[in-house]
Short mmCIF file of C-alpha atoms in Angstrom, two decimals:
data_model
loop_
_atom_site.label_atom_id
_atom_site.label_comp_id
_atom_site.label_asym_id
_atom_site.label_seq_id
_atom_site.Cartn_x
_atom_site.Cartn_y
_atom_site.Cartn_z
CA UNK A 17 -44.46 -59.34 218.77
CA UNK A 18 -42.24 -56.83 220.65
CA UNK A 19 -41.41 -53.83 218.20
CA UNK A 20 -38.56 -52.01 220.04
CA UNK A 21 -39.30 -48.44 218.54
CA UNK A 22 -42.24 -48.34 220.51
CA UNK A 23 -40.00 -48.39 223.98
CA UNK A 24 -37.05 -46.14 225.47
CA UNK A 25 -34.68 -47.74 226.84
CA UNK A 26 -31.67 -45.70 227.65
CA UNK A 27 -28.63 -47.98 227.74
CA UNK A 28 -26.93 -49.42 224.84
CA UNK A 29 -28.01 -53.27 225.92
CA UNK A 30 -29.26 -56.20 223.50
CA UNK A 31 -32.00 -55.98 221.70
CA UNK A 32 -35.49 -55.44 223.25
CA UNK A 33 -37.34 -57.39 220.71
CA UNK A 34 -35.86 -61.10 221.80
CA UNK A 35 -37.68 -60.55 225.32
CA UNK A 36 -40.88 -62.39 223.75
CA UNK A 37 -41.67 -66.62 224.46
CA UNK A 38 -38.78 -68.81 223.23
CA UNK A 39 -36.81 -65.67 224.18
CA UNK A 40 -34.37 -63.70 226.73
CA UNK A 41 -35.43 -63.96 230.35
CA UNK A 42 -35.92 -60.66 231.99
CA UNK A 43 -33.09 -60.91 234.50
CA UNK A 44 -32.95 -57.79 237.01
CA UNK A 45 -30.20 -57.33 239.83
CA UNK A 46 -30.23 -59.12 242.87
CA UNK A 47 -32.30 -61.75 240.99
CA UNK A 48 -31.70 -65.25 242.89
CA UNK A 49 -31.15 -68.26 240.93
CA UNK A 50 -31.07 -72.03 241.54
CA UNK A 51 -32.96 -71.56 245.11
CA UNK A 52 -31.52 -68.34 245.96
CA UNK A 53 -27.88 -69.74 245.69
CA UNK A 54 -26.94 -67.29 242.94
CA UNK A 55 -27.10 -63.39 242.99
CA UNK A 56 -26.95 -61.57 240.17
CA UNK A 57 -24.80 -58.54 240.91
CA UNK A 58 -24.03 -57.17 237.57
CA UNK A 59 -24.05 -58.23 233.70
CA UNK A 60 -20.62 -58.79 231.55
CA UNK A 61 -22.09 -59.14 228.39
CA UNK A 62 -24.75 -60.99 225.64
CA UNK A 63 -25.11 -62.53 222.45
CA UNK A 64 -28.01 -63.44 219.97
CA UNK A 65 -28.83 -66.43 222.50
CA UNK A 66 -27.96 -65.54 225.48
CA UNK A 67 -27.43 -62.53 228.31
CA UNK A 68 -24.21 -63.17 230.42
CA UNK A 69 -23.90 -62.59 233.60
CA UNK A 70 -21.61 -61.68 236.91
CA UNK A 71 -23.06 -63.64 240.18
CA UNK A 72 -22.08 -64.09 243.57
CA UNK A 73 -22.25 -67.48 245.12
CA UNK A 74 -23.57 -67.65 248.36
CA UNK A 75 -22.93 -71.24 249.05
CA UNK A 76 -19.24 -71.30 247.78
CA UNK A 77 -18.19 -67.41 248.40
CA UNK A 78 -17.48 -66.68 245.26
CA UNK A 79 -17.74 -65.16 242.16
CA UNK A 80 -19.15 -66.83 239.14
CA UNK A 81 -20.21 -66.05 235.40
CA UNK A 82 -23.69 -67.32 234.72
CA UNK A 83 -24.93 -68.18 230.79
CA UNK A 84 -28.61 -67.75 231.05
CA UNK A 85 -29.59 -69.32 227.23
CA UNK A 86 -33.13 -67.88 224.96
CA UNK A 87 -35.59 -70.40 225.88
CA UNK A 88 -36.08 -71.80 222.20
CA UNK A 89 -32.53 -72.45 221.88
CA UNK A 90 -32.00 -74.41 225.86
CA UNK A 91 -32.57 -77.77 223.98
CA UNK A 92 -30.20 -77.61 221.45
CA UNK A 93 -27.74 -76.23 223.58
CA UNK A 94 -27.14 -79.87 225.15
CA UNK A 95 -24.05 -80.38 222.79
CA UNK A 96 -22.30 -77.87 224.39
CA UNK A 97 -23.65 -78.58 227.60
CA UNK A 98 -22.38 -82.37 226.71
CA UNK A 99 -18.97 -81.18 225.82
CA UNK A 100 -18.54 -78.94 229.06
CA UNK A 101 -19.61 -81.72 230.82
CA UNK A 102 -16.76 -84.06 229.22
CA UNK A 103 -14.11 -81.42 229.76
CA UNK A 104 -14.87 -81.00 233.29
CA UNK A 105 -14.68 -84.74 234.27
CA UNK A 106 -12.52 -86.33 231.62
CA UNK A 107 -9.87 -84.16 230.91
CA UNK A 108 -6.20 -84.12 232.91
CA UNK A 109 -6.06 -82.17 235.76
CA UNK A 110 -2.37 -81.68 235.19
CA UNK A 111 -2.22 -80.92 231.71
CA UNK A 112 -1.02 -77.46 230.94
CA UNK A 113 -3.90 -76.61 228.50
CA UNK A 114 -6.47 -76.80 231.10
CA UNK A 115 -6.26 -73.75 232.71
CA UNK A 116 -6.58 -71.94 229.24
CA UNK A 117 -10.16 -73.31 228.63
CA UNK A 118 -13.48 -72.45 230.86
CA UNK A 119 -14.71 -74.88 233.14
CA UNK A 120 -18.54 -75.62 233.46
CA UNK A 121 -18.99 -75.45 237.56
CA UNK A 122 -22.78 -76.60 236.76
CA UNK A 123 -26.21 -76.21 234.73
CA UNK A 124 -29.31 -76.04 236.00
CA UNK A 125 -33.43 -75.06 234.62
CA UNK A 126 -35.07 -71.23 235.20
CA UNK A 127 -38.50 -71.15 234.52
CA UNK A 128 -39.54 -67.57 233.46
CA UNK A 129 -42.18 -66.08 231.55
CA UNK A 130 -40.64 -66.45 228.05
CA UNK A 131 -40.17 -70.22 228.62
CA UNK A 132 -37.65 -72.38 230.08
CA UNK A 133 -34.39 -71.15 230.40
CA UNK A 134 -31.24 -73.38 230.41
CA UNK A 135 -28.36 -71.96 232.51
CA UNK A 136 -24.45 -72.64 232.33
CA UNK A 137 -22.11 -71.33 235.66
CA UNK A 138 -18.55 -70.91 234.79
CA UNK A 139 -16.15 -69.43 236.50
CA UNK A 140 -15.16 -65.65 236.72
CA UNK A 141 -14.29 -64.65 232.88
CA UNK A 142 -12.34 -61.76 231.94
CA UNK A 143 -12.40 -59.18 228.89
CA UNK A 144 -12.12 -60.35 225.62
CA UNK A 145 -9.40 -60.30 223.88
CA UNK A 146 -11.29 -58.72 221.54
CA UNK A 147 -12.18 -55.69 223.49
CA UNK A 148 -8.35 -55.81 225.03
CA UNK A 149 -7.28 -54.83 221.19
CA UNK A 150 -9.44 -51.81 221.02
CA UNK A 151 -7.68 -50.11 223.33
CA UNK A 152 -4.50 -50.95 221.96
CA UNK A 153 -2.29 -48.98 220.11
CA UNK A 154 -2.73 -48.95 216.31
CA UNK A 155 -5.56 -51.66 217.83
CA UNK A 156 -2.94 -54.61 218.05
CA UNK A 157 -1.67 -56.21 220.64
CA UNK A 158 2.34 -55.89 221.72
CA UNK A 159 3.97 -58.57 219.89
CA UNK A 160 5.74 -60.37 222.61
CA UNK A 161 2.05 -60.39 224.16
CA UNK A 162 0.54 -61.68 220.90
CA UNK A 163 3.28 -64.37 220.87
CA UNK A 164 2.47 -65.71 224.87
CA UNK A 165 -1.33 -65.61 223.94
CA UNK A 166 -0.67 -67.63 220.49
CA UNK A 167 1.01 -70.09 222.65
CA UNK A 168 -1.50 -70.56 225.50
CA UNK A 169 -4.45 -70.60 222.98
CA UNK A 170 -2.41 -73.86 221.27
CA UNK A 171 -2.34 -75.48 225.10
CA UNK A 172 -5.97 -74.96 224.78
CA UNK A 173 -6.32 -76.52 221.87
CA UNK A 174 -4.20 -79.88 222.27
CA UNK A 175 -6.18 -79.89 225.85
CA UNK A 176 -9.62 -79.71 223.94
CA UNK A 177 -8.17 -82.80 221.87
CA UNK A 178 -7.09 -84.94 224.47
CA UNK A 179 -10.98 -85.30 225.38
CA UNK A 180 -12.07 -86.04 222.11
CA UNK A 181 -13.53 -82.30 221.49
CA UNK A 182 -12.93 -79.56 218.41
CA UNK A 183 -13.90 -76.24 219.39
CA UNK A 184 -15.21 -75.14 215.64
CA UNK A 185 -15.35 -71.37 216.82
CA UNK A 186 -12.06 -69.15 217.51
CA UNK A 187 -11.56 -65.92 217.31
CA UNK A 188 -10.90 -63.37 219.08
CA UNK A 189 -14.42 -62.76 220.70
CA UNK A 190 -14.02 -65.99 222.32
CA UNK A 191 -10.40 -65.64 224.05
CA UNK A 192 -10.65 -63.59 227.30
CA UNK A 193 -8.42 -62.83 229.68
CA UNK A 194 -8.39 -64.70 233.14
CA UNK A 195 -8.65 -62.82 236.19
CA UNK A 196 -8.24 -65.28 238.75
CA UNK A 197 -7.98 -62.55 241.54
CA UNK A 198 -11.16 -61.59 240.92
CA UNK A 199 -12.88 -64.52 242.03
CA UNK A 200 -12.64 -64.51 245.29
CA UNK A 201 -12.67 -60.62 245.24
CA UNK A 202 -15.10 -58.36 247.48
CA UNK A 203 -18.11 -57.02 245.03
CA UNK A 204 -16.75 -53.52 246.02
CA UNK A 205 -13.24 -54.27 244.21
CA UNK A 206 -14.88 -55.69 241.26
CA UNK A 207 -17.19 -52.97 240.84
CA UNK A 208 -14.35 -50.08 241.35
CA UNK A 209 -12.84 -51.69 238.62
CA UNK A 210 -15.95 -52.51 236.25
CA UNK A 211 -17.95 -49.16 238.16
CA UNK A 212 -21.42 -49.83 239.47
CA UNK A 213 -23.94 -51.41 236.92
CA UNK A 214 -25.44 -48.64 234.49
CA UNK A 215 -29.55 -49.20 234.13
CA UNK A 216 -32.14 -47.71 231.46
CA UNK A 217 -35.76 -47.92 232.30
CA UNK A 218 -37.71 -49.78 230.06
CA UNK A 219 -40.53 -47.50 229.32
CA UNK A 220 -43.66 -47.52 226.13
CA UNK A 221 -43.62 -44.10 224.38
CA UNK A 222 -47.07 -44.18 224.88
CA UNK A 223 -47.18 -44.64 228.47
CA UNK A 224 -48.98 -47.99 228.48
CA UNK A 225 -48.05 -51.03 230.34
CA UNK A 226 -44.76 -53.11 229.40
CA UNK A 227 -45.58 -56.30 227.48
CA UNK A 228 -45.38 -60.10 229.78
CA UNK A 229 -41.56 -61.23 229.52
CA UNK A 230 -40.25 -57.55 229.11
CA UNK A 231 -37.53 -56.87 232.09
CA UNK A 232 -38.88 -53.00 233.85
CA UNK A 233 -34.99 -52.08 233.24
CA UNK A 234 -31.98 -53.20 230.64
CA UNK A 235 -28.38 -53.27 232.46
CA UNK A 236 -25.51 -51.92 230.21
CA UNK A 237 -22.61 -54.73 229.71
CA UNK A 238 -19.69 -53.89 231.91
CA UNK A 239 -16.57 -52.61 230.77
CA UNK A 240 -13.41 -53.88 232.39
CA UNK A 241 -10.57 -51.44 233.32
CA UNK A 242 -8.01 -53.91 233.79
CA UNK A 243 -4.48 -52.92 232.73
CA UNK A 244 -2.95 -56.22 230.68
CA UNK A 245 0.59 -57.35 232.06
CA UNK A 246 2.34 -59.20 229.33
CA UNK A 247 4.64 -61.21 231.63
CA UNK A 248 1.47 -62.78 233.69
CA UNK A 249 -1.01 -62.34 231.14
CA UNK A 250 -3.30 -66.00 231.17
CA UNK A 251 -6.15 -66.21 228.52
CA UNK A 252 -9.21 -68.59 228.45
CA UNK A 253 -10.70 -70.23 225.74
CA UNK A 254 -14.44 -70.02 226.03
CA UNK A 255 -17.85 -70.58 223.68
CA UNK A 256 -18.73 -73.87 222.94
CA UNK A 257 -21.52 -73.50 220.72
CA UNK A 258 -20.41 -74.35 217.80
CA UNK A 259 -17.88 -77.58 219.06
CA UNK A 260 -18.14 -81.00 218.38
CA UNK A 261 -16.54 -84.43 218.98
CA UNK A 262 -13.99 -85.30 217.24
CA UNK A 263 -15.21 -89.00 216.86
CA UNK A 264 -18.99 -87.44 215.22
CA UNK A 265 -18.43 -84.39 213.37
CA UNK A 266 -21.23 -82.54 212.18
CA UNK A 267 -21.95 -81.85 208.61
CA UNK A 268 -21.78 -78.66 209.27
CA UNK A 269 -20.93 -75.46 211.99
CA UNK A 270 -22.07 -72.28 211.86
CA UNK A 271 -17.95 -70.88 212.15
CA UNK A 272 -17.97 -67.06 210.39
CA UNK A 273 -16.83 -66.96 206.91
CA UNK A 274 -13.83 -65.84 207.21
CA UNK A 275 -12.80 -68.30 209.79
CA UNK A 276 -13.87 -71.12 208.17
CA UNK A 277 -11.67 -74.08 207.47
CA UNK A 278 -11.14 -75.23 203.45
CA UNK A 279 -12.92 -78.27 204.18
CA UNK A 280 -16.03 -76.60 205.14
CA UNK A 281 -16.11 -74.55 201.89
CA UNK A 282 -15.75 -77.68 200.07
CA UNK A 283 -18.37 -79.26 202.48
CA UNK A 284 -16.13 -82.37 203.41
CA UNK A 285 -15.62 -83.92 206.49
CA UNK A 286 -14.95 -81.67 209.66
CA UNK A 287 -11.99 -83.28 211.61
CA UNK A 288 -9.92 -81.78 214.70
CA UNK A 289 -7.61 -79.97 211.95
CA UNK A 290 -9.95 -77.54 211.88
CA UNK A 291 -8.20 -74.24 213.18
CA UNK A 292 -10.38 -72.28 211.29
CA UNK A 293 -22.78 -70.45 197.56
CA UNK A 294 -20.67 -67.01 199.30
CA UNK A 295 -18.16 -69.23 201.08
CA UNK A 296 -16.48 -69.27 197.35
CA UNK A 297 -15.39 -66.12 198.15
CA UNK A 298 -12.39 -67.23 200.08
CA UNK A 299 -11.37 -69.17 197.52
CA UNK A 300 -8.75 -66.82 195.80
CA UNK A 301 -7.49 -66.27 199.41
CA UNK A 302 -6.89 -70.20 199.59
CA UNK A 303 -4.83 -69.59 196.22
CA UNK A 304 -3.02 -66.71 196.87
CA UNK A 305 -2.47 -66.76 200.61
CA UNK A 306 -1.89 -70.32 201.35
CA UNK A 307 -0.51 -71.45 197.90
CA UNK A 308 -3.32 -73.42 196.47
CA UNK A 309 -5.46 -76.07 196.28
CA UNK A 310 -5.92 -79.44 195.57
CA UNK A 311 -7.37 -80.04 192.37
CA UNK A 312 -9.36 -82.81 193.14
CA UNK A 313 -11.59 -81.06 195.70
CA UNK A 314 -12.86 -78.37 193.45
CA UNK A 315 -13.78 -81.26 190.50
CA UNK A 316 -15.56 -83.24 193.32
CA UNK A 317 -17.41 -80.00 194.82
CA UNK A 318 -18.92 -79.43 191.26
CA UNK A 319 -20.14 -83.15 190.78
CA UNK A 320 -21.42 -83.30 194.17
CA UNK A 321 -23.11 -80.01 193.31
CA UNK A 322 -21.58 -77.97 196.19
CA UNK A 323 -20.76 -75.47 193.29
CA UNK A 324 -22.49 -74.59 190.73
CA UNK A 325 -19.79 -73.76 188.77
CA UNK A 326 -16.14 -73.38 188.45
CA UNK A 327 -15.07 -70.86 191.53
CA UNK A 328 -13.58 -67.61 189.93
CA UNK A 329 -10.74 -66.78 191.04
CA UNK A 330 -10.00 -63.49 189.63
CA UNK A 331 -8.91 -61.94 192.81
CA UNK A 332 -6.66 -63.76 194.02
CA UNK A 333 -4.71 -60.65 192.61
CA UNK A 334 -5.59 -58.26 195.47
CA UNK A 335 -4.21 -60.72 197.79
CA UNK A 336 -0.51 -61.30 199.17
CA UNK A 337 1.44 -64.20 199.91
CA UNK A 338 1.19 -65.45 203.77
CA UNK A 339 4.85 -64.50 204.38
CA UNK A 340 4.41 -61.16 202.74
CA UNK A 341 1.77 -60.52 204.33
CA UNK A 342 2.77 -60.68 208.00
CA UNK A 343 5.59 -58.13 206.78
CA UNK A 344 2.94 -55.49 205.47
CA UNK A 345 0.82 -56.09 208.30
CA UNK A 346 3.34 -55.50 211.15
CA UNK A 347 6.21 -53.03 210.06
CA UNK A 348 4.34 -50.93 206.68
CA UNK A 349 3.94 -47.07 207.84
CA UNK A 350 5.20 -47.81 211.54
CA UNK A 351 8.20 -46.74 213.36
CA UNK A 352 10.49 -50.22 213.53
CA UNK A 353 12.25 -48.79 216.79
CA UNK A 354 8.78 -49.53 218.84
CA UNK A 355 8.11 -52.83 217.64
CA UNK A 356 9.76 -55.91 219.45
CA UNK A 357 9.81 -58.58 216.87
CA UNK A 358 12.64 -58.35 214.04
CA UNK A 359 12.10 -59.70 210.84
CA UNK A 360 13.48 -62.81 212.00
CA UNK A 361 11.04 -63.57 214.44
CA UNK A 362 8.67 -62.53 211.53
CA UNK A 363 9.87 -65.37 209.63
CA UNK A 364 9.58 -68.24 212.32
CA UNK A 365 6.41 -66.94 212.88
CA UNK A 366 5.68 -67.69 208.94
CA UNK A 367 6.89 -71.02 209.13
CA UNK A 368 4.79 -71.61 211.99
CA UNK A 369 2.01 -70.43 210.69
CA UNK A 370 2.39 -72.45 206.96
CA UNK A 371 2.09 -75.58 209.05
CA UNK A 372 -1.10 -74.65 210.31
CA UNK A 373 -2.46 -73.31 207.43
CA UNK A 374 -2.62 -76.55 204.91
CA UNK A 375 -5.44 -76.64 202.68
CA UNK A 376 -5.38 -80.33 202.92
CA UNK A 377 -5.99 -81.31 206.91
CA UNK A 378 -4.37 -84.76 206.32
CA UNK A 379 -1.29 -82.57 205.52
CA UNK A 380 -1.91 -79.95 208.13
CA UNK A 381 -0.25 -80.29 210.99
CA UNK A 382 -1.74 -81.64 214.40
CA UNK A 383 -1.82 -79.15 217.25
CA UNK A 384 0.08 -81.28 219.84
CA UNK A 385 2.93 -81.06 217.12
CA UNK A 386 3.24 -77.34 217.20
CA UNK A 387 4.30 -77.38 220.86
CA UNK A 388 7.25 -77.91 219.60
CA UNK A 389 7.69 -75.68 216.72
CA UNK A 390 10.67 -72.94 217.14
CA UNK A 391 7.90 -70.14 217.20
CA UNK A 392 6.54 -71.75 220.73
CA UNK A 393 9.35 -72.75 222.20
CA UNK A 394 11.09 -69.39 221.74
CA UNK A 395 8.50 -68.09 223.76
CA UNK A 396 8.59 -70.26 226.73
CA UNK A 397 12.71 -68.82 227.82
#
């Protein structure tokens, strides 16, 4: 078993200790994959499963984002492998969603010396939107920027439908922006803008020999410096770990707490109305927030012994009406000649948002629905 306090490393990177069998494979730049036609060039990012990274390819000139998965997870990872596969050859060309979700280019076996590694190509991703928000003022995006991404993200979604797929997962750690340009771009534009690839020598305090399956150098994730233009700003919809078919749910997906749909709290059946003993937490949010909920669910969830006992909902007290709070949230202790939405746009925005966010899914409404609501249309003139 690796124990990472007994190495310097140097680079803020992921963590040391997964590079052991069943884990990370020690990738190192200029690495060839898949018979030498991929080059790893640089590395965009990682997770607990997998390291991400930027690779030329030398068959197709190009630029491409490469998913190398922990060898103990490669088998299970054939649901999402199955779904990119189904988005890539049965979804429209020409719908308008498409664009807004990454596209599996192809998948393909490493053998390493942690195990055997699946891999996923996409194409070129961007920064997430996540990340985009940090360096935002008062770390929010510009409303009318907010409102365009809102909009493609539902494209997305009523795309991901069409085929038959839920996503299960979004936030905003798994919206990034598209940089189409940089595709086809020269590695020395992409790395003026991302700078060279920062490395930290793997070494053992005590000067012995690195472990099998331990990479001799970590490479920092990059950072991108690209400036966001609202009016040709495209996001992409990416992740598809935790997605499923719409025609066989799972029982259950591993969404974060505080994304999580009612119906998973109450452990009933997932459906594609799913925009997002301690998930009882959220229940006084459920009250307070969206207005309630139905009766019936909580007296089934205690005879089917999903709770134990009747949720409290004390707290529901510290919590604010949806409507109220999108006021608080946007105009409290800010100057109201920066901000670009008015309190009117405020209020379609509520009424958008109240359709989505039904307790109930039969009541909730469907995504392809929403293209239509006032809130999206408004944004497309």
């Amino acid at each position: 078993m690796v124990n990472p306090l007994d190495y310097n490393i140097g680079v803020p990177a992921e963590d040391l200790g997964n590079y052991c069998p069943g884990g990370y494979h020690p990738i190192l730049l200029n690495d060839r994959l898949h018979d030498g036609r991929y080059e790893i060039v640089h590395k965009l990012g990682f997770g607990s499963f997998s390291t991400i990274w930027l690779a030329r390819d030398h068959r197709e000139q190009r630029n491409v984002t490469i998913k190398v998965v922990v060898a103990s997870k490669s088998d299970e990872t054939a649901r999402e492998l199955d779904i990119l596969s189904a988005l890539k050859e049965q979804g429209d060309p020409a719908h308008p969603g498409r664009k807004h979700v990454s596209h599996l280019i192809e998948s393909f076996h490493h053998e390493g010396p942690n195990g055997r590694h699946l891999c996923i190509v996409l194409g070129m991703l961007g920064p997430k939107l996540s990340s985009v928000v940090e360096d935002c003022p008062e770390y929010r995006l510009d409303g009318t920027l907010a409102r365009s991404v809102s909009r493609q993200l539902l494209l997305a979604v009523v795309y991901l439908h069409s085929v038959g797929v839920a996503h299960g997962d979004i936030h905003m750690g798994n919206v990034l922006l598209s940089l189409p340009d940089f595709e086809e771009a020269s590695l020395e534009a992409i790395f003026e803008d991302l700078g060279p690839p920062q490395i930290g020598k793997v070494e053992r305090y005590d000067g012995m020999p690195l472990e099998p399956g331990i990479p001799e150098y970590l490479v920092e994730p990059a950072e991108y410096g690209v400036e966001v233009d609202e009016e040709t700003c495209e996001i992409q919809l990416i992740d598809f770990g935790e997605s499923f078919f719409i025609a066989d749910p799972p029982k259950l997906i591993s969404t974060p707490m505080p994304l999580r749909p009612p119906e998973l709290v109450f452990q009933r059946p997932l459906t594609n109305a799913a925009h997002f003993d301690e998930d009882q937490g959220l229940i006084p949010q459920f009250e307070k927030v969206l207005g309630g909920l139905p009766q019936q669910w909580i007296e089934e969830a205690i005879q089917a012994g999903v709770f134990k006992e009747r949720p409290d909902d004390s707290s529901k007290e510290f919590f604010r009406p949806l409507e109220e709070e999108i006021r608080r949230s946007y105009f409290d202790d800010r100057n109201t000649e920066s901000l670009d939405l008015t309190q009117a746009d405020l209020d379609v925005l509520g009424r958008y948002l109240r359709r989505l966010l039904v307790v109930d899914p039969v009541l909730r409404a469907a995504a392809r629905d929403l293209l239509d609501d006032p809130w999206v249309l408004a944004e497309e003139k």
